[in-house]
Structure formats: C-alpha cells, structure tokens
Amino acid sequence: MIVTRKALPRRTFLKGLGAAIAVPALDSMMPAFAAPSSGAKPVRTAWFYVPNGIDMRHWTPVDDGKMASALPRILAPLEELKGEFNVLSNLTANWGRPLLVGAGDHGRAAAAYMTGVEVYRTAGADLKLGVSADQVAANAIGTQTKLPSLELGLEEARMAGNCDNGYSCAYAYNLAWKTETQPLPPISDPRAVFERLFGTDIAESPELYAKRLGMRKSILDMVSSDTAKLQSSVGVSDRRKLDEYLTSVREIERQVEMAEKEGMRIDPGMAKPFGVPPEFDGYYKLMTDMMLIAFQTDLTRVATIMIGREGSTRSYREIGIPDGHHPLTHHQNNEEMLEKVAQINCYHTKLFADFLRKAKSIQDGEGTLLDNSLICYGSGLSDGNVHTHDQLPTLLAGRGGGTVATGRHITFQRETPVANLFASMVERQGVRPEHVGDSTGRLAGLSLS
Amino acid sequence: MRTFPLTALLASTLAGAPFQSVVEPVLRQKCLMCHNDKTASGNLNLAGLMTPASLAAQRDTWEKIVAKIRTGEMPPKGVPKPPAEVVSALVEHVEAEFEKADKAMPANPGRVTARRLNRVEYSNTVRDLLGVHFRANEEFPPDDSGYGFDNISDVLTVSPTLMQRYVIAAEKIAARAIGADPLPKPGLFDRRSRVQRKGAGVMELNDIIEFPADYVIRAKFIGHRGVDGKPVLTRISIDGKPVKEVEVPTAFTLVNRQGGATQRTQEEVRVFLNDGPHRFRVEFVNDEAGKSIPPGPGPGRNNIVPDSFEIAGPFPPAEELAERKQVVICDPAAGAACVEKIMAPLVKKAYRRSISKSEVLPFVKVSENARAAGYNPGQALQFSIAALLVSPHFLFRIEKDPAAGQVKRISDIELANRLSYFLWSSMPDGELMALAEKEKLHEKAVLTAQLARMLNDGKSSALAENFAGQWLETRSLDAAKPDPVKFPAWNADLKEAMKTETQMFFEEVMRKNLPISDFLDGKYSFLNEQLAKHYGIEGITGGEFRRVELDSPQRSGVLTHASVLTVSSYPSRTSPVLRGKYLLENILGAAPPAPPADVPALDEAAIGKKGTLRQQFEQHRADPSCASCHARMDVLGFALENYDATGKWRTKDGEFPVDPAGTFPNGKSFATPAEMKMLLKADMPEFTRCLTEKLMTYALGRGVERFDRRVVQQIARQTEADGYRMQTLIGGIVNSMPFQARRGEALRQATKETKAK
C-alpha cells in the first residue's frame, strides 16, 4: 500500500505480520465510531441458507403457537433460545419446482428461494433470474450505510461446468442477485471479507488516510469520465458491460465519500484473518462474527450467507461424516444415511445457536442486536431426497426492533409463498416493495397484535 | 402415403435418395408408435417432422433425433432395430441436408462482447506489464463461468465488491512495482508459537508478509546426536522453492560438554519476499541417521530437531529489481515530463493498442495531484500506475464494432490480443505487437510462425492450465475431498501430482503436436514417485515428474488419469453415472438432457454394499424413458469401475468383483476399460468435433452457436485430414473466420436510445 507505509507504528506492523485467526472479543468491543444519533436502532436482516434440505421429521415443533414442549432433535440446540425466534411452517418456494421444465432442483432451489421468480435454464451466458429479497432491501436502503449489503459463503472452491441439469453454477452459488442478470458472488475468504468491511489500510493515521481517500476519488473520477467517453464509441452490448462497470465505480466513489465524511474509521477489534480456518466450525464462527461486527457497527444492514452452495457435496469430518452432504440426502430412506443427514442438520443448527447467542449478547440501543434483527434460517428444499420445494424449513430469529413477537410455531396455509416472509422482513426495514418475487402479500401474525 | 418394408431398401438404391424414401418410412415404422400426438414420449412428437422442410425448420430437434439414431440409443430395446444400412442412409441423408443448409447460411463470425479480464488473465497481464506477481485468485471474488469456462464475456461482470478489490489491488501492485513507500523500521519476530512440526526433521510456518522487501529467515534447531553426530543436510524452502541447503552440525559442542544438555544452532537466509502469505519450510534431507533414532526421551535417543523460525525485516531490497528499472526510466522528481515519459509506454502496453498523447495526460495529472497533496515523486507515480490498473481500457478487451450487421476482419492489433489471450491468457508481447502494428500479423505465413513460437513459449502452459483444467475439470480437484478413511493415501501432494500429470500431458500433446487421439489412448504419461506408486508402477523414484512410457492396459490417455477419475467421483465412492456423464459431456460432446421430472433418482447409495449395483442399474434402464440416456451413459461409467474414487486400479469393489464389460446401444461390446477406449477411438470424428467446440468456446469467449457449425465441421475435418494433430486443431481455430472477424451489432436498441436523446 502506498501511503500506509509511512510512519507506521511498529506495534501495528507486529500485529500485521503475525496476523493469526483471532476471534474478536465482541462483548468488550466498542466500535470506534458513533452509532446513528437517533435513539432507535435500525432493523438488520440476514439470510442463512443451508443446502440440500432438512429432515423435517426432526424439525417441525409439536406445538402450534407457543412452543411449550421440548424442541425436536434438529432444533434442540436452540432450546434455550426458543424465546428468541419463530418457526414458520408450510412456506413454499414455487419456482424451485420442476413445473414444466423438469429436473435440476438443486440448480434452482437457492436461486428461486431468494428471488421468487422462474430460474431460466441455461449453462451458458444468458443468465436470467430476478432481484433477490436481500437486494430488494439493499437497493432501497443500501445507501444509508457504507456497504449496501454483505454476501458471505462457506464453500471456497468452485466447480467448473453446469451445476445441475443444465442450470448454470451461478444459480447454485449465488444467493444475492442485484439485478436479473447480475449475481453478487459470496465472499468465502475471511481476509477478503475483513478488507471489504474495514479496508486494507486500517493501520493508517487519520491524516494519511484522508489523503489517500482524496487520491482514490480523483482516480475514480478520471476513470468515470474515461468510461463515459469510451461508451459513446462501442456497440450496445459492450455499452451494457461498461454500464455495469461504471455503476460499480460510482458505488465505490460513494463509499469513499462516505468514508471521508465519517472521518474516523471502525476498529474491528480483531486481527486480519489469514486463510480459511481448517475446521468448519472455526470457519463458520469467524465469518459470522464478521457479519455481527458489520451489523453492530452499522457498516451494513443486509447480509446473506451460504452455509453451503445448493447441492453441496461437502463432507463433515468434524463430526465424523466422510460422505458428501448431497449424496447423503438422496438416502432413499436408508436409516444409516438418514441418521448422518440428521447429524449434519443438527451440526448446522448448533453453530447457528452459537451465532444467535452472540447476537443476543451484544447490546444495541435499548435492546440487543438480536432484538433489532430479523434472521431467516432455512433452505429452498425441505426433503432433499425427493426434492420438495414446499413445507420448507424456515426459522425467523430476532424481534425486528419490536415488530415481531417471538417464541411461537406458526403454521401457515399450505402454498404460502416464502417470499411473503421476505416481503415482511424487508418491510420492517422500511422498504415497501409491491412484491418480492412471487409474494402475494405479507405474512399475517408475525406481530402478535 | 404408401409405406413399404424397410428391408426392401437396399444400400445401392439409397445414395441421394430423397427424404420420403430414406427417412420418412423409418420414422413411421420405428418411431411414430411412441413419439406421436398422443404419447409424445420424451416430449417428442414426430407428427410435424415428416417433411423435408422440417429439417431446416426444426433443426435443433432433428439434431437430437439423428444423434440418438446414430449412436443406436433409438429405437430402444424392445423395438427391432432397422438394418444398419438403413440407419446409415438416414443419418447420411439428414447430415448432408444439414451441411447443405449450413453452407447456404451467410457467413457469420458472431459477436464477442467486451471481455473483462478474468482472474488468471489479470494476474498474468500484471506480471507481463510490471513484473509483479499478484495472485488475483486469492484477492478477487471468483469469476462466474458459462459453457464450462470462466472466460465467457457475457458472464464476466464487475460487481461493486470486485471494483473495490480492483482499487485496492491497483494500489498494492503499483507500490510493489515502484517501491516508493518508506519501509517501517525492521524488527525481529519470533514465530515459535505458530510453527507446525511435521514429523521428524520437518517444520513449517505459514505467515503473512506485509511489505515487499528483504527479510532474514532464521531456522533454529535444538538438541544434538551425541559426540559422533554427523552433520545433516538441511534445506530451507519458501513457497515450495528451495532457497538454501546447508550442513547443520549435530554433534555435541564444547559448551555442551561442559554440562549443558541441549545445544542450539541456527541457519539463516536473506531473501526478497513479496507481500502476502508465504510458506516457510525446513527439512532434513536424506537423514538416514535420524531415522534410526527412536522418538521420545531415554538413552540413545539424543536427537536434533528444527524448532522454530524467526523473521527479521523488512530491509530495503539488496538490489533494485530489474522490472523496476525497466519501468522507472527517468527520475520522476524531475517533473511532469519524466512522468509522461514513464507513463506513455506503460499506458500503451496496458491498453494493448496504440494510444494518443491525450490518453497519457490524465495519468500525468494524477501524479501532479498526488504531488500537490504532499506525496513524494515515487509515490505520486504509484498513483498514476494505480489509476492505469483500474481503467476500463486495461480491465476490458474492447474491439471496434463494424457497422450494424456488417462482417469485418478485426484489426491486426485485435488479432494479436485474441491470439495472446487464447494461448497465453495474457497480453501480447513486444514481438507480436510489433508485427501487429506493421499490419503483418494476419498474413498467413506470419501468423503460422507466430503460432508456433507462442506454443513453444513457456507461457502457453496457460492453455493447459486454463483450457484443459476446465475442459477436463481438473481444476475441480481443489474442491475434491476424498474420504481419508477410505483413501488414506490422499493428501495435498497427491492432489497436486494428479493435476501436474494432466497438465504436462496436455502440454506434451500441444507442444509436440501429437495426435489428439492421445488424449484417449496415449501410451505414456508424466509421473513422480508418489503418483507412480498410486498407479502401482514400479521404478520411479523422487519427486520430479518425468515422461514414462506405459505398457500396461490399465493406463493410457487422460481418461485413466487419477485427476479425471477423482473429479468424476463422490468423496467416498465412484459413481458410474457421474463418470458416464463426464464422458458424454467432455469427450463425446453429447451432454445428456435433464431427466424428466417424474423419474425417481437412482439409489446410488446401495453401491458396493449389496453387490446388486448393476442389477439396480439394469432395472433403472428397463424403464424406456430412462433407457434412452442411461443405455450409453451407464455403459461408459461402468467401464471405468476398475478405478476407485481416487483413480487407483482395483479388481474388487468391496467384496464384489468389478465387472467393467458392457455393450453400447449400437451393439459394439467390450470387456475392459482399455477396450472401451478403443471403441471411443474408433469414432475419432465425434471426439474431434467435441474438442473443437470446447476449444472454440474458450478461444472466442462465447458459446458455439448454430451458425458456427460449418466452421467447427471444417476445422474438425482439417484436423482429421492431418492425422488429428493438435496444432492443426489450434491453427484451424486461429485461422477461422469467427476468430478473425467480427459482426457489427444490430442497432435496434441503439436507435431507440439515440431517439430518446
């Protein structure tokens, strides 16, 4: 980095060279920059997507309404937190279904789940989907924060080729779609997430940093005007590509301006991570910790995380399961395989419980960070064996700033679009889209009144 | 219409016979009973396909039909097959009609949208522009892919996240190229707590270096081997490359004789390190003496171990980097004139075309702004270079569009760019650009000579890495995680060895201009000790790869490479379906269609457990709707059952003997994987067409369309006529119209926009 190098305190160098995977002490962490001035805290939304469905026999709570009885096996790790969330039954992601198209359920599931539109079958260049629920929010309120949204993923390497029966991998790997044709790839490298949130130059003095921002602005200015000139001399498709580029340039310009206004930067309270932690739980924790810091410091209010890409074949050796997740879910009711799937499902909810506990431990205005959030946990498939896209496993944690009454199991009418939930979530962030994908309204009964 | 018995059709009367006599009767008698208005089995209704005109009107459907008939997948089992000469007459007639239609189509090179450099291209271009080694794969979000490749222009987008990474990367790269930022004071860092001890005599450290500079890497050792300890050869390596070998004493020292129990010694090496993560390793080499010492304390167990690392730095680099000298050709402190002098050649190189002075001036302005803000001249220059690296002219490959609908040859400079990104995944070099500027590159002789030169250049490894790595899917090895319990031999080194084998094999075929049939059956490969052992091949020692001639029927060609066999398996077992699909998609160019919605998934889990695997498949295949695809796919997949999920040879799967034998729908049968490969090889035109399409997709950065078929066919035939030589295939693509021309985009939308203005 150019200016950073000047007059860098020795201490930071030490810290940088040895940057280990440090986990932030969130409880004691005080963000260096002030919270929004008004008393009320903004509502944050997040989507946790788990691939390959969930064994619903061990998911659906026995009670309707208040969940008095002990939670079933997969939700059991969340038992002590059950006052903090609702389990929502019978929601459907209709466009994940084969309908007239046929196989490719994994290719469609994640894409259809978040967007509520038809997933255009192609393994080629002509991707076509819709704006995902999180981006509906980000496109509306994203300018209020440094980052409009944060996309995370826990699967590093990508496969080549089409991912499922002629559906491009882009559909299975990307939850967030900014436009019909532009997916926002999740970041899976912890260091890249860190740098996206906090910048590469957190060791810089305020004066040097301000100077650097000035230079960045002048460079981006120059690039913008250059691109504008270029656009007038190229064909329509090329112009579209350059438009996309220019939009991104403008977005970075905006971020720079925002950083200039803030003056001070955020102290993340953690060292820059180095590589991907070898154990899955460490990886999960590190990435979700950064999501929490981003929420806590109001760097963004919208986040998505793919616990695995749809159709993931990750094996979970951490809990003694060497088989790939996806092949296991095609268990054909084989007991041994069913058991392994259930163990993976439980492992995921256990990690999610740790995340919720942490969110609950963070003070945020009058309440906790969890109180002010709406965190949807679920999958675009229920039964991974036969690929069902209705009666989806769905859990909504957090009170959305007091707009959601928690602690209940709510069973909706069959075929209620899961997009209705998403519309209800973003609405609580002050976004009022006519619809989100195929939503037909809002979910009734989330707030008790 | 009168129908007559098929057997009455004799081959001699068939040549040139019309649709009504060679196609229609077959359809009526063999196909229509399932593919009709009512049942439309497999979503195919032949009612509208009974006329010659349908060949053109419903070309896509017809292509599928003829492919199914040609391979014998249709008519399915249970329907008596028409005589072979009837089938071939039908196929020949239809294919001849296709070709006629293709020839009648106006020449169309297609269009390639402005292409953003993908991660590999970005890294390579930065390397060739500034001599900076930047690992974009670790810094940028992954590129999406289309048609199986990650260089498809329409899919490569610029998200805000990527843009942010571009800005950060540009500053980093510029700083590395110029090195004008003052370094912090050097420090000494004890890395003991982060050292990983990997077995006897080996330690490793993974660490991040913040500043590109010189560092002293110090390896510390503890212990001794008593009075007689002989020195042990010790190797220090960084990022897999040995940087120092030295004899480390292991005997008592005088100091120790006087009472101390342990001795400490250290070795160090001063090296230049780029910023970013590095892996440091210290190991005893050929340490026979060490092996005889049992671990643990006690008499006779005195030993010495590499114990910890210390890193000191950063120190200013001992000598100015050669790359830097090439860039900084005058002292930027001298003012704007020098900055312009430095930037002009850089901008030209980075834009990969000729430039005007007015295109350089904004970069000079950036430097001036930086100077005004108080930066030193070198730092100011860094900002100019950073600006260059985020410019759309650098990040995109943009070609000049001809007038709407018009087809025009691309300029020599554009050709130089296409050529070098195709073969090198990087920018053109000086020689190529010089020829292009003189407008000589497109001349056949010049182009041929350049092609040969470029393939011979080490940079053409990029074609093996990026094309073959995606065509054969060996890139996916990084995501492969075979079950360590079932496959204890699997580790990162074996994985790398697998990749290297396929990479070197492809390079051999490419550079030595060998026939592409070697991909199916080349009786040689590239092995090191570890991989040879994996294959059960004796007599290969050491870590280096070398060409090995193969004489066992177990291995030949890429289909028996462990890399290919691993990526087409599940983590814990093989999958005949995955492997069959792999072969159909990547070797035969006949990607199976998606299974119909109502077909239950095959229960693959029972494989190897109940020993009824094949029966289960047979059952699945008994259903005619499954049979049409699986008849070919499963046969291909089962043929490779002699190779386990990491590509090791086996004759038993669990308790049950492996039975690789099979019969293709066209009646040809085989008993071993080697025989199956011979059958693939017997149909070289099919494989050639498949490889041509893949290579063309990669070369053009767009999908192969219907109007490309004629060109594909032409290149494939040329290659065939020249003994299937690889360079003939590559040359065929480079010399083809789609590679050398461009069509102007129809301006429908553009006019609308202009009107709006």
PDB file of C-alpha atoms in Angstrom, chain B residues 514-597:
ATOM      1  CA  LEU B 514       0.833 -35.081 -31.236  1.00  0.00           C
ATOM      2  CA  PRO B 515      -2.495 -36.501 -32.405  1.00  0.00           C
ATOM      3  CA  ILE B 516      -5.413 -35.646 -30.170  1.00  0.00           C
ATOM      4  CA  SER B 517      -6.272 -39.356 -30.110  1.00  0.00           C
ATOM      5  CA  ASP B 518      -3.504 -39.481 -27.492  1.00  0.00           C
ATOM      6  CA  PHE B 519      -5.987 -37.919 -25.067  1.00  0.00           C
ATOM      7  CA  LEU B 520      -7.940 -41.146 -25.384  1.00  0.00           C
ATOM      8  CA  ASP B 521      -5.129 -43.625 -25.657  1.00  0.00           C
ATOM      9  CA  GLY B 522      -1.618 -42.093 -25.468  1.00  0.00           C
ATOM     10  CA  LYS B 523       0.552 -44.811 -24.026  1.00  0.00           C
ATOM     11  CA  TYR B 524       2.734 -42.513 -21.945  1.00  0.00           C
ATOM     12  CA  SER B 525       2.321 -40.152 -19.068  1.00  0.00           C
ATOM     13  CA  PHE B 526       4.103 -37.924 -16.588  1.00  0.00           C
ATOM     14  CA  LEU B 527       4.674 -39.325 -13.145  1.00  0.00           C
ATOM     15  CA  ASN B 528       6.637 -38.827  -9.977  1.00  0.00           C
ATOM     16  CA  GLU B 529       7.245 -41.408  -7.310  1.00  0.00           C
ATOM     17  CA  GLN B 530       4.074 -40.729  -5.386  1.00  0.00           C
ATOM     18  CA  LEU B 531       1.774 -40.914  -8.382  1.00  0.00           C
ATOM     19  CA  ALA B 532       3.582 -43.926  -9.848  1.00  0.00           C
ATOM     20  CA  LYS B 533       3.030 -45.728  -6.565  1.00  0.00           C
ATOM     21  CA  HIS B 534      -0.611 -44.734  -6.673  1.00  0.00           C
ATOM     22  CA  TYR B 535      -0.783 -46.383 -10.088  1.00  0.00           C
ATOM     23  CA  GLY B 536       1.183 -49.414  -8.959  1.00  0.00           C
ATOM     24  CA  ILE B 537       4.022 -48.583 -11.351  1.00  0.00           C
ATOM     25  CA  GLU B 538       7.469 -49.559 -10.102  1.00  0.00           C
ATOM     26  CA  GLY B 539      10.842 -47.991 -10.554  1.00  0.00           C
ATOM     27  CA  ILE B 540      10.002 -44.287 -10.407  1.00  0.00           C
ATOM     28  CA  THR B 541      11.779 -42.532  -7.547  1.00  0.00           C
ATOM     29  CA  GLY B 542      11.879 -38.932  -6.445  1.00  0.00           C
ATOM     30  CA  GLY B 543       9.512 -36.013  -6.531  1.00  0.00           C
ATOM     31  CA  GLU B 544      10.240 -34.788 -10.073  1.00  0.00           C
ATOM     32  CA  PHE B 545       7.901 -35.586 -12.893  1.00  0.00           C
ATOM     33  CA  ARG B 546       9.198 -37.348 -15.974  1.00  0.00           C
ATOM     34  CA  ARG B 547       7.751 -38.890 -19.078  1.00  0.00           C
ATOM     35  CA  VAL B 548       7.030 -42.559 -18.521  1.00  0.00           C
ATOM     36  CA  GLU B 549       6.104 -44.968 -21.302  1.00  0.00           C
ATOM     37  CA  LEU B 550       3.167 -47.125 -20.295  1.00  0.00           C
ATOM     38  CA  ASP B 551       2.828 -50.725 -21.314  1.00  0.00           C
ATOM     39  CA  SER B 552       0.028 -51.933 -19.069  1.00  0.00           C
ATOM     40  CA  PRO B 553      -3.521 -51.827 -20.429  1.00  0.00           C
ATOM     41  CA  GLN B 554      -4.507 -50.248 -17.105  1.00  0.00           C
ATOM     42  CA  ARG B 555      -3.361 -46.757 -18.060  1.00  0.00           C
ATOM     43  CA  SER B 556      -3.357 -44.749 -21.257  1.00  0.00           C
ATOM     44  CA  GLY B 557      -4.745 -41.332 -22.111  1.00  0.00           C
ATOM     45  CA  VAL B 558      -6.419 -38.820 -19.819  1.00  0.00           C
ATOM     46  CA  LEU B 559      -9.438 -40.973 -19.019  1.00  0.00           C
ATOM     47  CA  THR B 560      -7.246 -43.103 -16.790  1.00  0.00           C
ATOM     48  CA  HIS B 561      -5.566 -40.134 -15.141  1.00  0.00           C
ATOM     49  CA  ALA B 562      -6.261 -40.107 -11.423  1.00  0.00           C
ATOM     50  CA  SER B 563      -7.236 -36.443 -11.751  1.00  0.00           C
ATOM     51  CA  VAL B 564     -10.092 -37.182 -14.132  1.00  0.00           C
ATOM     52  CA  LEU B 565     -11.212 -40.263 -12.232  1.00  0.00           C
ATOM     53  CA  THR B 566     -11.261 -38.342  -8.938  1.00  0.00           C
ATOM     54  CA  VAL B 567     -13.226 -35.324 -10.113  1.00  0.00           C
ATOM     55  CA  SER B 568     -15.843 -37.631 -11.593  1.00  0.00           C
ATOM     56  CA  SER B 569     -16.379 -39.442  -8.268  1.00  0.00           C
ATOM     57  CA  TYR B 570     -18.102 -38.772  -4.987  1.00  0.00           C
ATOM     58  CA  PRO B 571     -15.913 -38.286  -1.886  1.00  0.00           C
ATOM     59  CA  SER B 572     -16.462 -41.804  -0.634  1.00  0.00           C
ATOM     60  CA  ARG B 573     -17.120 -43.842  -3.749  1.00  0.00           C
ATOM     61  CA  THR B 574     -17.233 -43.956  -7.503  1.00  0.00           C
ATOM     62  CA  SER B 575     -20.318 -43.087  -9.485  1.00  0.00           C
ATOM     63  CA  PRO B 576     -20.886 -44.688 -12.878  1.00  0.00           C
ATOM     64  CA  VAL B 577     -23.469 -42.011 -13.570  1.00  0.00           C
ATOM     65  CA  LEU B 578     -21.100 -39.122 -12.866  1.00  0.00           C
ATOM     66  CA  ARG B 579     -18.361 -40.733 -14.919  1.00  0.00           C
ATOM     67  CA  GLY B 580     -20.707 -41.616 -17.747  1.00  0.00           C
ATOM     68  CA  LYS B 581     -21.978 -38.057 -17.797  1.00  0.00           C
ATOM     69  CA  TYR B 582     -18.419 -36.755 -17.706  1.00  0.00           C
ATOM     70  CA  LEU B 583     -17.527 -38.769 -20.799  1.00  0.00           C
ATOM     71  CA  LEU B 584     -20.657 -37.775 -22.663  1.00  0.00           C
ATOM     72  CA  GLU B 585     -20.125 -34.091 -21.911  1.00  0.00           C
ATOM     73  CA  ASN B 586     -16.385 -33.728 -22.228  1.00  0.00           C
ATOM     74  CA  ILE B 587     -15.286 -36.417 -24.654  1.00  0.00           C
ATOM     75  CA  LEU B 588     -18.277 -37.166 -26.847  1.00  0.00           C
ATOM     76  CA  GLY B 589     -19.878 -33.734 -26.861  1.00  0.00           C
ATOM     77  CA  ALA B 590     -23.268 -35.277 -26.170  1.00  0.00           C
ATOM     78  CA  ALA B 591     -24.353 -33.824 -22.863  1.00  0.00           C
ATOM     79  CA  PRO B 592     -27.310 -35.851 -21.634  1.00  0.00           C
ATOM     80  CA  PRO B 593     -30.557 -33.922 -21.322  1.00  0.00           C
ATOM     81  CA  ALA B 594     -32.065 -33.399 -17.903  1.00  0.00           C
ATOM     82  CA  PRO B 595     -34.032 -36.389 -16.688  1.00  0.00           C
ATOM     83  CA  PRO B 596     -37.794 -35.932 -16.938  1.00  0.00           C
ATOM     84  CA  ALA B 597     -39.465 -34.541 -13.848  1.00  0.00           C
TER      85      ALA B 597
END
